[in-house]
Coordinates of C-alpha atoms and ligand atoms in Angstrom, one line a residue:
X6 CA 27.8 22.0 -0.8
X7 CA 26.5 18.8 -1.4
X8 CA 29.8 16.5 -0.5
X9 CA 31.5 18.6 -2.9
X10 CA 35.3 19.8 -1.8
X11 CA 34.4 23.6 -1.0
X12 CA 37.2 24.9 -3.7
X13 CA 35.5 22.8 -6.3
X14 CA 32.1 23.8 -6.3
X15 CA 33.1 27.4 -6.3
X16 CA 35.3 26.7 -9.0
X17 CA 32.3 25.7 -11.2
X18 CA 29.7 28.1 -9.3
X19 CA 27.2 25.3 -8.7
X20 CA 24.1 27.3 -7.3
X21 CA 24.3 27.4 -4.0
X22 CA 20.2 27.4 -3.3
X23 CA 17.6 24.6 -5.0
X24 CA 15.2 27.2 -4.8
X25 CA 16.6 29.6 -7.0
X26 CA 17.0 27.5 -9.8
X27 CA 13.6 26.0 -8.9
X28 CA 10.9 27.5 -10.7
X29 CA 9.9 26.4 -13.4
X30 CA 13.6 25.6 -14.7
X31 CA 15.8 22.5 -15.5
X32 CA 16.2 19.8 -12.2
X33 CA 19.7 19.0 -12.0
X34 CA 21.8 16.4 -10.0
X35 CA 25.3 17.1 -9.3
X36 CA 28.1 14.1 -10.7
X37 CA 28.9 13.9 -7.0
X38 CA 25.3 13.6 -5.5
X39 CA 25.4 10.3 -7.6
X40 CA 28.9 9.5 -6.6
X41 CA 27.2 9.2 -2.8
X42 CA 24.0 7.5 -4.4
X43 CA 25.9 4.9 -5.7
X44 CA 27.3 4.1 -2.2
X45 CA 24.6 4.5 -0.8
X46 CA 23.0 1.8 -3.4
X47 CA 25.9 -0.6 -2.4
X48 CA 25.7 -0.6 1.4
X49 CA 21.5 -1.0 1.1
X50 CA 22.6 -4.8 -0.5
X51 CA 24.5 -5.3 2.5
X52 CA 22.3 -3.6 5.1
X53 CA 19.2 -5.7 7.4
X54 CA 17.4 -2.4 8.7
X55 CA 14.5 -3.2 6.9
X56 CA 14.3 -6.7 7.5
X57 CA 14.7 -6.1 11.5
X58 CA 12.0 -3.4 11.5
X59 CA 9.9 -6.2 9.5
X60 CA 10.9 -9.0 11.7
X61 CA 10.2 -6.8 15.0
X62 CA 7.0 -5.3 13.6
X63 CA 4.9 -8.5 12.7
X64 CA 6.9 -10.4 15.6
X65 CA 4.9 -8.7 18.5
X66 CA 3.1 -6.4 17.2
X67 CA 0.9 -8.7 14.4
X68 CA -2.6 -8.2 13.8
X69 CA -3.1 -4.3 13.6
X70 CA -6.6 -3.6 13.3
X71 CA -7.7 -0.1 13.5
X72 CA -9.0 1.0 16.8
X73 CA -8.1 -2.3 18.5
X74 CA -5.7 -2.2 21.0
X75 CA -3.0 -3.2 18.7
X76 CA -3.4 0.0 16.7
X77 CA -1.9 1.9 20.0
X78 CA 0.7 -0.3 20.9
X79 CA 1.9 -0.6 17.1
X80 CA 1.8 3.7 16.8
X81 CA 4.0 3.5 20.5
X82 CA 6.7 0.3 18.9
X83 CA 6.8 2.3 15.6
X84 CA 7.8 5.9 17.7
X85 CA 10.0 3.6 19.4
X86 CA 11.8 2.6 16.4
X87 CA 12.0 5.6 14.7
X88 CA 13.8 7.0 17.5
X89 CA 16.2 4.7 18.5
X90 CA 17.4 4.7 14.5
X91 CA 18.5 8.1 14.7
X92 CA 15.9 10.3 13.1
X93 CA 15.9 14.1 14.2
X94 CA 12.3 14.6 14.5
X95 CA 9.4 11.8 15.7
X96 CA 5.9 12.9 15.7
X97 CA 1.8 11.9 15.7
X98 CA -1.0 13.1 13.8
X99 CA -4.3 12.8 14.3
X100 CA -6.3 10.3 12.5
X101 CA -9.9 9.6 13.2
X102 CA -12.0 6.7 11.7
X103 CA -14.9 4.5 12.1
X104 CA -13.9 1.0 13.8
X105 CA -15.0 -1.9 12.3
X106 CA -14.6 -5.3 14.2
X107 CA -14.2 -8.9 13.2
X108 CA -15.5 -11.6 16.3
X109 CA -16.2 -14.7 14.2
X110 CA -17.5 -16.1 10.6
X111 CA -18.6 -19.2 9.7
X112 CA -19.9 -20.8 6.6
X113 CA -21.9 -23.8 5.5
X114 CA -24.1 -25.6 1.9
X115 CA -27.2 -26.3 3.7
X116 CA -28.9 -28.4 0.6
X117 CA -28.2 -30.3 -1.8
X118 CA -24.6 -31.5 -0.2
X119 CA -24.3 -30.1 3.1
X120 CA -20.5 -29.1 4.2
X121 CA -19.1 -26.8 5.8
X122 CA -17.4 -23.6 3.4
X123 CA -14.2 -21.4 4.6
X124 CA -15.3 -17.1 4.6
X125 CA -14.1 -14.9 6.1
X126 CA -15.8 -11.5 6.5
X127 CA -15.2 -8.3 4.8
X128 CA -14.0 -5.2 6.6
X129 CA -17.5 -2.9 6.6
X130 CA -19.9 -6.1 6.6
X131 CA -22.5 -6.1 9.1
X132 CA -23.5 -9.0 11.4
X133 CA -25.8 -11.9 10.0
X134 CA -29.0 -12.2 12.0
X135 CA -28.2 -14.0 15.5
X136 CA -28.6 -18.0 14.0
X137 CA -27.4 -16.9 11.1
X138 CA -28.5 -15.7 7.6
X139 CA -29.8 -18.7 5.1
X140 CA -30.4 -18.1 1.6
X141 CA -30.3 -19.7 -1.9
X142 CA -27.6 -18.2 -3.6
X143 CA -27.4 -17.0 -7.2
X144 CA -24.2 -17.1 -9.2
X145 CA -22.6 -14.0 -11.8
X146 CA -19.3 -14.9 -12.8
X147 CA -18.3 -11.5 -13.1
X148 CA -19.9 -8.1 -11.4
X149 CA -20.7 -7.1 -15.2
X150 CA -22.5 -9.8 -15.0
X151 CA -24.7 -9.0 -11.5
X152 CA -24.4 -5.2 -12.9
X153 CA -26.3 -6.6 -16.1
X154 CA -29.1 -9.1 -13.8
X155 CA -32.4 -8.0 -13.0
X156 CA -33.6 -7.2 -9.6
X157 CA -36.1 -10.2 -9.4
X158 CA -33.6 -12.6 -10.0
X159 CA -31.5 -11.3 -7.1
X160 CA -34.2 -10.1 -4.5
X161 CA -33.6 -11.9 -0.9
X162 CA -31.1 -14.1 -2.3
X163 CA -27.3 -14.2 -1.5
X164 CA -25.6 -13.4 -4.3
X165 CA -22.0 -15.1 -5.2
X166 CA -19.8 -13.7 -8.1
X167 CA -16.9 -16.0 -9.0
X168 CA -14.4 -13.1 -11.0
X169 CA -11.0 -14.8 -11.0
X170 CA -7.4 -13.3 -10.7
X171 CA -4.5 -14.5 -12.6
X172 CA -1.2 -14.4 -10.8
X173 CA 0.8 -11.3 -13.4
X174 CA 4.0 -9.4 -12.8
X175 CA 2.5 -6.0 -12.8
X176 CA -0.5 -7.7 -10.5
X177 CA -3.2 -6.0 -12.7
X178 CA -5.8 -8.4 -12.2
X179 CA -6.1 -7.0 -8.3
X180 CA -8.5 -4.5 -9.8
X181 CA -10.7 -7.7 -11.1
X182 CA -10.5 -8.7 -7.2
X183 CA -10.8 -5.4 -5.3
X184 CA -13.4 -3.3 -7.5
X185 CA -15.7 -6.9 -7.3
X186 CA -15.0 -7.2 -3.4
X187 CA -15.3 -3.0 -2.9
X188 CA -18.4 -2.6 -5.0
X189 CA -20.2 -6.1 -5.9
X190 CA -22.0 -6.0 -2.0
X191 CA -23.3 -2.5 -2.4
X192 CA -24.3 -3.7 -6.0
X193 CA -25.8 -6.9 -4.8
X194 CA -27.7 -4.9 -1.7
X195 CA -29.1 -1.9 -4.3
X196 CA -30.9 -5.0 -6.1
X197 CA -32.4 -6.4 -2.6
X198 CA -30.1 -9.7 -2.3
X199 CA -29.8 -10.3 1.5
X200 CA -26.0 -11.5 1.4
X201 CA -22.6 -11.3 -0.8
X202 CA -20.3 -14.2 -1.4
X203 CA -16.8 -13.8 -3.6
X204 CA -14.3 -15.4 -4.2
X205 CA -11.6 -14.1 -2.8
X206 CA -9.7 -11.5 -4.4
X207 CA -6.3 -13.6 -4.8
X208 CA -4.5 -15.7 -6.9
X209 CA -4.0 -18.8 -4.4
X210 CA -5.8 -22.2 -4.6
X211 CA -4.8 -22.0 -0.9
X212 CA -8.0 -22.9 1.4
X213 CA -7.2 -19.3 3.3
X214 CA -10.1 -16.7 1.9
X215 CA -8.6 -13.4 1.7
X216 CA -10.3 -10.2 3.5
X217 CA -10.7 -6.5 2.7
X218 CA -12.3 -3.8 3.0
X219 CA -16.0 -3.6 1.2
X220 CA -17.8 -0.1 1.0
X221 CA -21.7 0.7 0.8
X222 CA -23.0 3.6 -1.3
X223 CA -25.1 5.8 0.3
X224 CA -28.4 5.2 0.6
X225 CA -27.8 1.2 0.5
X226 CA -28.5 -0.5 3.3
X227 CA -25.1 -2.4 4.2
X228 CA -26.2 -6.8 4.1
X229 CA -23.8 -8.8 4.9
X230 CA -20.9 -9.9 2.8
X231 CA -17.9 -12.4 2.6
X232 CA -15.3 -14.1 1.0
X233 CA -14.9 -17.8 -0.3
X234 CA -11.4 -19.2 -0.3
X235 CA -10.8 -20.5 -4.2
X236 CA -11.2 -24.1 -3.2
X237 CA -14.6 -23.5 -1.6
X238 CA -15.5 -20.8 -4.3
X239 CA -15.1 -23.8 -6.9
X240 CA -16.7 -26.1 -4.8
X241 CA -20.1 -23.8 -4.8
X242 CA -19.8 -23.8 -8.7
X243 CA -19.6 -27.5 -8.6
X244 CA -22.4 -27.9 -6.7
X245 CA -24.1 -25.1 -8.1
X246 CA -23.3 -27.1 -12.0
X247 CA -25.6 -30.3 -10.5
X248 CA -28.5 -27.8 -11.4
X249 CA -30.5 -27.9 -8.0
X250 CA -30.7 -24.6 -5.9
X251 CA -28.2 -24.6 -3.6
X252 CA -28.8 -23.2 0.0
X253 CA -25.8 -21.6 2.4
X254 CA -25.8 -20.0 5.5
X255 CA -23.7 -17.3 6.5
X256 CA -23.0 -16.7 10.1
X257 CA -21.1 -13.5 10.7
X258 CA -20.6 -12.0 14.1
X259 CA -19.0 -8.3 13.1
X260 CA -19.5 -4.5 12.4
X261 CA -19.3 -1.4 13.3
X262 CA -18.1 -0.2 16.6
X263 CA -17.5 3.4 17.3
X264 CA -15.3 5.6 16.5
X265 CA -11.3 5.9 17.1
X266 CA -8.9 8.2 17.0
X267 CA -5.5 7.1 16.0
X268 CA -2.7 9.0 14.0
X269 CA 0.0 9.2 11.5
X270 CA 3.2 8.3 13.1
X271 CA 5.8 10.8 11.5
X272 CA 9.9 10.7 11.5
X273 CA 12.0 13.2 9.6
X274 CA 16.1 13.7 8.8
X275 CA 16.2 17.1 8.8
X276 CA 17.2 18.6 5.7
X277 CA 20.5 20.8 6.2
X278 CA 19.7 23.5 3.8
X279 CA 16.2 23.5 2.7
X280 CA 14.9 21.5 6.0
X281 CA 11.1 22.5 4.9
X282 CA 11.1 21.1 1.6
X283 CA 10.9 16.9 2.0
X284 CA 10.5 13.7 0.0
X285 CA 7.8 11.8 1.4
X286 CA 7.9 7.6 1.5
X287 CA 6.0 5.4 4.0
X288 CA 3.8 2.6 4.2
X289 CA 0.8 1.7 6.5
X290 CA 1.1 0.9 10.0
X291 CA -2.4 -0.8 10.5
X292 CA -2.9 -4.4 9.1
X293 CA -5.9 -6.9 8.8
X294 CA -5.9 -9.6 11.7
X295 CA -5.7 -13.0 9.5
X296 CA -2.3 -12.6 9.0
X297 CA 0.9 -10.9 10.6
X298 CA 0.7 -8.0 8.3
X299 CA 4.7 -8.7 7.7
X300 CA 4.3 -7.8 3.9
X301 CA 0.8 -5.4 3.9
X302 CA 2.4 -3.5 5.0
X303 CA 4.9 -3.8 7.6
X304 CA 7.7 -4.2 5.2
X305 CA 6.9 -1.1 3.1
X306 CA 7.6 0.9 6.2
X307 CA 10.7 -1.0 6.5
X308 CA 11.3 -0.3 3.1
X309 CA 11.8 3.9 3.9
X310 CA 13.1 3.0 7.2
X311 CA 16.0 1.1 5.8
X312 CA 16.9 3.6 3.2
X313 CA 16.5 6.7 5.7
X314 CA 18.6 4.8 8.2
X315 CA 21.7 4.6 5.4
X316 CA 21.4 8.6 4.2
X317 CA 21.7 9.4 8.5
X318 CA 24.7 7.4 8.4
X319 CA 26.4 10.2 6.0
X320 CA 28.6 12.5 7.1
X321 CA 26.1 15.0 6.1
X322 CA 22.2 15.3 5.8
X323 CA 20.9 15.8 2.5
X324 CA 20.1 19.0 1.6
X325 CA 16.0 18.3 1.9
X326 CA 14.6 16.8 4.6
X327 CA 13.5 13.2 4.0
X328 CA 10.3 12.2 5.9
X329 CA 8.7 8.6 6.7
X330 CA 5.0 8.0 7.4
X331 CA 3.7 5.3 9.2
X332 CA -0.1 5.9 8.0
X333 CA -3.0 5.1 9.8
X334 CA -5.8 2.7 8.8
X335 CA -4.9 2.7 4.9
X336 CA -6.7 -1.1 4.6
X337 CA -10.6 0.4 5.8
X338 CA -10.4 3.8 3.5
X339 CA -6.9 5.1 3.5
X340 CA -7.8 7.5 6.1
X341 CA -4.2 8.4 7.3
X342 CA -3.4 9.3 3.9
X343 CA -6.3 11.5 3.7
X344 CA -5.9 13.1 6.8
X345 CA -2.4 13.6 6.0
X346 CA -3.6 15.4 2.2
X347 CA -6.1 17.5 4.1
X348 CA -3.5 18.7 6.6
X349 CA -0.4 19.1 4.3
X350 CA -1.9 19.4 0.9
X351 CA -2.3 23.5 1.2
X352 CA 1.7 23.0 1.7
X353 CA 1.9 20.4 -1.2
X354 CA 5.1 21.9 -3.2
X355 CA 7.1 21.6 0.3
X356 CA 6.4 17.8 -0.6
X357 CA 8.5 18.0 -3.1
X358 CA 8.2 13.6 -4.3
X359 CA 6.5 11.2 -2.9
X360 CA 6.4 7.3 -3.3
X361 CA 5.8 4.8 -0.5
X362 CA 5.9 1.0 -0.5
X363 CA 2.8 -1.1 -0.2
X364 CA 3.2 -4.1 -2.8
X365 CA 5.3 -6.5 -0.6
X366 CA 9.3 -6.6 -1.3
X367 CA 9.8 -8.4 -4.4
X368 CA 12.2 -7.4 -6.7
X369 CA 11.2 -4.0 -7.9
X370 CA 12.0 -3.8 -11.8
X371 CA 10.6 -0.7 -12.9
X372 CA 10.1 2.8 -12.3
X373 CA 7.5 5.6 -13.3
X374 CA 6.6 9.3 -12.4
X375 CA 4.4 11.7 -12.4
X376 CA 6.5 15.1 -12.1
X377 CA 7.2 18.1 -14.6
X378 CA 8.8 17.7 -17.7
X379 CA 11.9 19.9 -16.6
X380 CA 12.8 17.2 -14.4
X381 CA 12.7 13.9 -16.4
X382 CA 16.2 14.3 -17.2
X383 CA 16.9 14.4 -13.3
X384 CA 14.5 11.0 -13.2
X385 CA 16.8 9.7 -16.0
X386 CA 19.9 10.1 -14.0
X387 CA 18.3 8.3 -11.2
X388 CA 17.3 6.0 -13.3
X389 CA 20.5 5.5 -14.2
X390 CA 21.8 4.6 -10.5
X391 CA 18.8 2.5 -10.5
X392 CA 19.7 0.2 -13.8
X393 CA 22.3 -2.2 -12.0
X394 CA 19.4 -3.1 -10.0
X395 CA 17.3 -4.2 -12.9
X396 CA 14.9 -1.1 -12.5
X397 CA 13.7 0.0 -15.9
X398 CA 12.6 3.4 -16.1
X399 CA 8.9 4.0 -18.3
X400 CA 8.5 7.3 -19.3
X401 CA 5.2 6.3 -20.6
X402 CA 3.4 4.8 -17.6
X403 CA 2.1 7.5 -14.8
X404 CA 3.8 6.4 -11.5
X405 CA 1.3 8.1 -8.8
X406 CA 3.6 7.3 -5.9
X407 CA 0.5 4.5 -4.3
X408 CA -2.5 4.8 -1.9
X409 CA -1.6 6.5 1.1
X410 CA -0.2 9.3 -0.9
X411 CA -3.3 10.0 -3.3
X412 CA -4.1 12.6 -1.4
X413 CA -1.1 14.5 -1.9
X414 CA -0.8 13.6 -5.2
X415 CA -4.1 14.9 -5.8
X416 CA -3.1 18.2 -4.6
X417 CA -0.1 18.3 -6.7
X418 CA 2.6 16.4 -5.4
X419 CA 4.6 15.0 -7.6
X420 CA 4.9 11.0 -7.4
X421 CA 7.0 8.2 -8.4
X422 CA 6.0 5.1 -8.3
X423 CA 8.4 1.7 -7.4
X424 CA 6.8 -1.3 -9.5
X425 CA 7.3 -4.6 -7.7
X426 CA 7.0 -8.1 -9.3
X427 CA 3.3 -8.6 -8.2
X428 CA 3.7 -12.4 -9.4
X429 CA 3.5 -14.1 -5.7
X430 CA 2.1 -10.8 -3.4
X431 CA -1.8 -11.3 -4.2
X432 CA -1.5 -15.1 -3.3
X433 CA -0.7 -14.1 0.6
X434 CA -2.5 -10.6 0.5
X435 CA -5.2 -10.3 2.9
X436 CA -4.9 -13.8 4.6
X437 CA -3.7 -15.8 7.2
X438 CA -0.7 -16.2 5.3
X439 CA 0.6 -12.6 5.1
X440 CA 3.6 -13.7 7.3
X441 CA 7.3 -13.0 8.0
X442 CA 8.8 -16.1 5.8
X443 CA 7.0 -14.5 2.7
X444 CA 10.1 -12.0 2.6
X445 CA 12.8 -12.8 0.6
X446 CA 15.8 -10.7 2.3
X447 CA 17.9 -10.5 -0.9
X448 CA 14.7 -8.6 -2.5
X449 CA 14.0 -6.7 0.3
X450 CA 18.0 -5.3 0.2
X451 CA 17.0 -4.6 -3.4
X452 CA 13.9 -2.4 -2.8
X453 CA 16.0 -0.3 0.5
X454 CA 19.0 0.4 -2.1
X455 CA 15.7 2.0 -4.4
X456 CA 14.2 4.3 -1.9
X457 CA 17.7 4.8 -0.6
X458 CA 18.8 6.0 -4.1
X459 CA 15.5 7.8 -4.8
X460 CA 15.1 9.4 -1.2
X461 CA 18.7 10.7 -1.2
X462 CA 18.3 12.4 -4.5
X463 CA 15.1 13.8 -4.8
X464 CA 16.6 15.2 -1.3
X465 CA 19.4 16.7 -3.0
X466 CA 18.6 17.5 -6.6
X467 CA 19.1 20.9 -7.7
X468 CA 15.4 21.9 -8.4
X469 CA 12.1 20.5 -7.8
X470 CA 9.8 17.8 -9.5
X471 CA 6.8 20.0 -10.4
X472 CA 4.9 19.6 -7.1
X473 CA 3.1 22.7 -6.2
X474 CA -1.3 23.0 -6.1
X475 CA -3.1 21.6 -8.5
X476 CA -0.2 20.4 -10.7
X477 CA -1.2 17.0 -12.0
X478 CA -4.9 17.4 -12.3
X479 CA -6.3 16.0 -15.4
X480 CA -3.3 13.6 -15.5
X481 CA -4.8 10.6 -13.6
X482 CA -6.3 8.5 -16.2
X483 CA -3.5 5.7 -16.7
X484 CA -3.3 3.5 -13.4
Ligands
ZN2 ZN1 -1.5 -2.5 2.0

């Protein structure tokens, strides 16, 4: 009975089953569910579970391309690790996904000022003719901008949009960075340009050019594409301000390689009474191979590992089961998370919240949902635990719970969504400088005594959050 002294919760006949208070009523959490939540809060400031799994993780197991070897021996540490913390049930999934492979990238201004430029490829591009590709570039300072320009001024040129990102606590301007780096080569290609330039989606002035994944729509013949570092984005614009044409060459020896088949690495507490019904929390295993891929996104599986680690130290497993993912290739097309929808999804009220971590581990200072309104006054009293943490909690805002569980989302899970101060992640994301020393471990204590707080309850709540097929459609618009 939840913790509670048997006499006293048959004094005040607290339902004995979630599930028949479930549908469609009032979520409810019992005074001494929050009682343990509290604790549970307290020991996460004191506990370095996360960090160790972050410190271990990047330490010798860095670099975790999809399909490269790394990708096996980080899915055999992580199974490791999940065992040897105590969780009742470790499993795999199969994940399968194209492999795409970076061997070397270089850059150089040909004419009028030759000097050599810092790129690095993005994650899709194809290979530059053996030699090299050599072009005159022409210069949008926005996609809206190369959306807006004609064909003829673009045709066998290489095209470089200079969109910036300004460093913000909610990290909004990421969508300037990733919709330009995602789209503006498919964009560029559908108007015949022979190569993409950016700079790089991130807030820096570092000279470290940050990577990602691009994407071609069908039909458009892939050309290759690249990313400036800020310093040598600026120096193009200079050069480019003298008013002569200015001619690069791009050298990119990557692509495509194959196929792989991977998986989702899975570990679950077993729930004591409703061990079928879960809260879902995770972050992506796979990483790109500039950096250590300590905060994208080693940490965010630290994050659930940490808070799962202090609920199996209770005398008692929740009632629900809680269940971490460690999902596959999330940076080339969140395909673990996909795979994971496709497979679960026809089960999605089982799932009954989700939210994983893949924002770094800065102090988190807000939280939002997307769940039914029976249970908001259960968020509230989460919320509540959450407050001495300096987590606000925004009814307004939509939380869907983050990439790897869209899937699920999509099929009706309900979601809520940990916001992270943004302010300092996008200068480090995707480059050589997504490394261990990036963590602050006072924050990262924060964000475990979260998810431990969140996990714990939404295991134990009396009622669900909405989840069930189909339940959130029409509700995506806000994030
Ligand atoms: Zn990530």
């Amino acid at each position: 009975m939840r913790l509670l002294p048997l006499a006293l919760a048959l004094c005040f006949a607290i339902p004995a089953s979630t599930d028949a208070s479930a549908a469609g009523g009032q979520t409810r959490i019992a005074p001494a569910d929050i009682a343990v939540a509290e604790r549970l809060r307290d020991a996460a400031l004191k506990d370095d579970t996360a960090w160790d799994f972050t410190e271990g993780l990047s330490t010798e197991i860095p670099m975790r391309m999809p399909g490269s070897a790394n990708d096996l021996k980080s899915r055999e540490w992580v199974t490791a690790k999940f065992k040897e913390l105590g969780f009742d049930k470790v499993w795999s999934e199969p994940v399968t996904y194209p492999v795409w492979v970076r061997r070397s990238e270089s850059a150089e201004i040909v004419s009028p000022f030759p000097q050599k430029l810092v790129v690095t490829a993005l994650g899709n591009s194809p290979a530059t003719p053996p030699g090299g590709l050599a072009g005159e570039i022409v210069a949008f300072p926005t996609l809206d901008a190369l959306k807006a320009a004609a064909a003829e001024s673009v045709r066998g040129k290489i095209v470089y949009v200079g969109a910036r990102m300004v460093a913000r606590q909610d990290g909004k301007d990421y969508g300037i960075g990733s919709t330009l780096r995602t789209n503006g080569p498919s964009i560029a290609s559908g108007k015949g340009a022979a190569g993409f330039l950016l700079r790089s989606a991130g807030t820096d002035h570092e000279r470290l050019p940050h990577t990602g994944a691009t994407r071609f729509a069908d039909g458009v013949a892939p050309i290759p594409a690249a990313a400036l570092s800020a310093p040598d984005a600026e120096q193009i614009e200079r050069v480019l301000a003298r008013g002569q044409p200015v001619r690069v060459k791009l050298a990119l020896d990557c692509g495509m390689d194959g196929t792989y088949t991977g998986a989702n690495v899975i570990a679950e507490l077993r729930g004591s009474k409703q061990p079928d019904e879960y809260f879902l929390t995770g972050g992506h295993l796979d990483s790109w191979d500039l950096g250590t891929g300590a905060i994208d996104d080693a940490v965010g599986i630290g994050i659930s590992v940490g808070a799962a680690k202090l609920i199996a130290q209770l005398p008692q497993r929740p009632a629900r089961s809680i269940r971490v993912v460690a999902w596959a290739n999330e940076e080339s097309g969140i395909h673990g998370g996909n795979a994971y929808g496709e497979k679960h999804g026809k089960e999605v009220a089982r799932a009954v919240l989700g939210s994983e971590s893949d924002l770094g581990a800065d102090r988190i200072y807000k939280m939002s949902a997307t769940v039914k309104p029976e249970s908001r006054d259960a968020l509230a009293q989460i919320a509540a635990v959450l407050k001495p943490l300096g987590i606000d909690y925004d009814t307004q805002f939509q939380g869907k719970g983050g990439a790897d569980l869209a899937a699920m989302h999509k099929a009706g899970m309900a979601a809520v969504s940990m916001h992270r101060d943004a302010t300092r992640y996008f200068a480090w994301h995707h480059t050589a400088n997504d490394t261990l020393d990036k963590i602050d471990p006072e924050q990262l204590r924060q964000n475990v005594a979260a998810y431990a707080v969140l996990a714990y309850l939404a295991a134990q709540a009396d009622g669900d959050f909405g989840s069930k097929p189909g339940a959130f459609v029409g509700q995506d618009k806000k994030n």
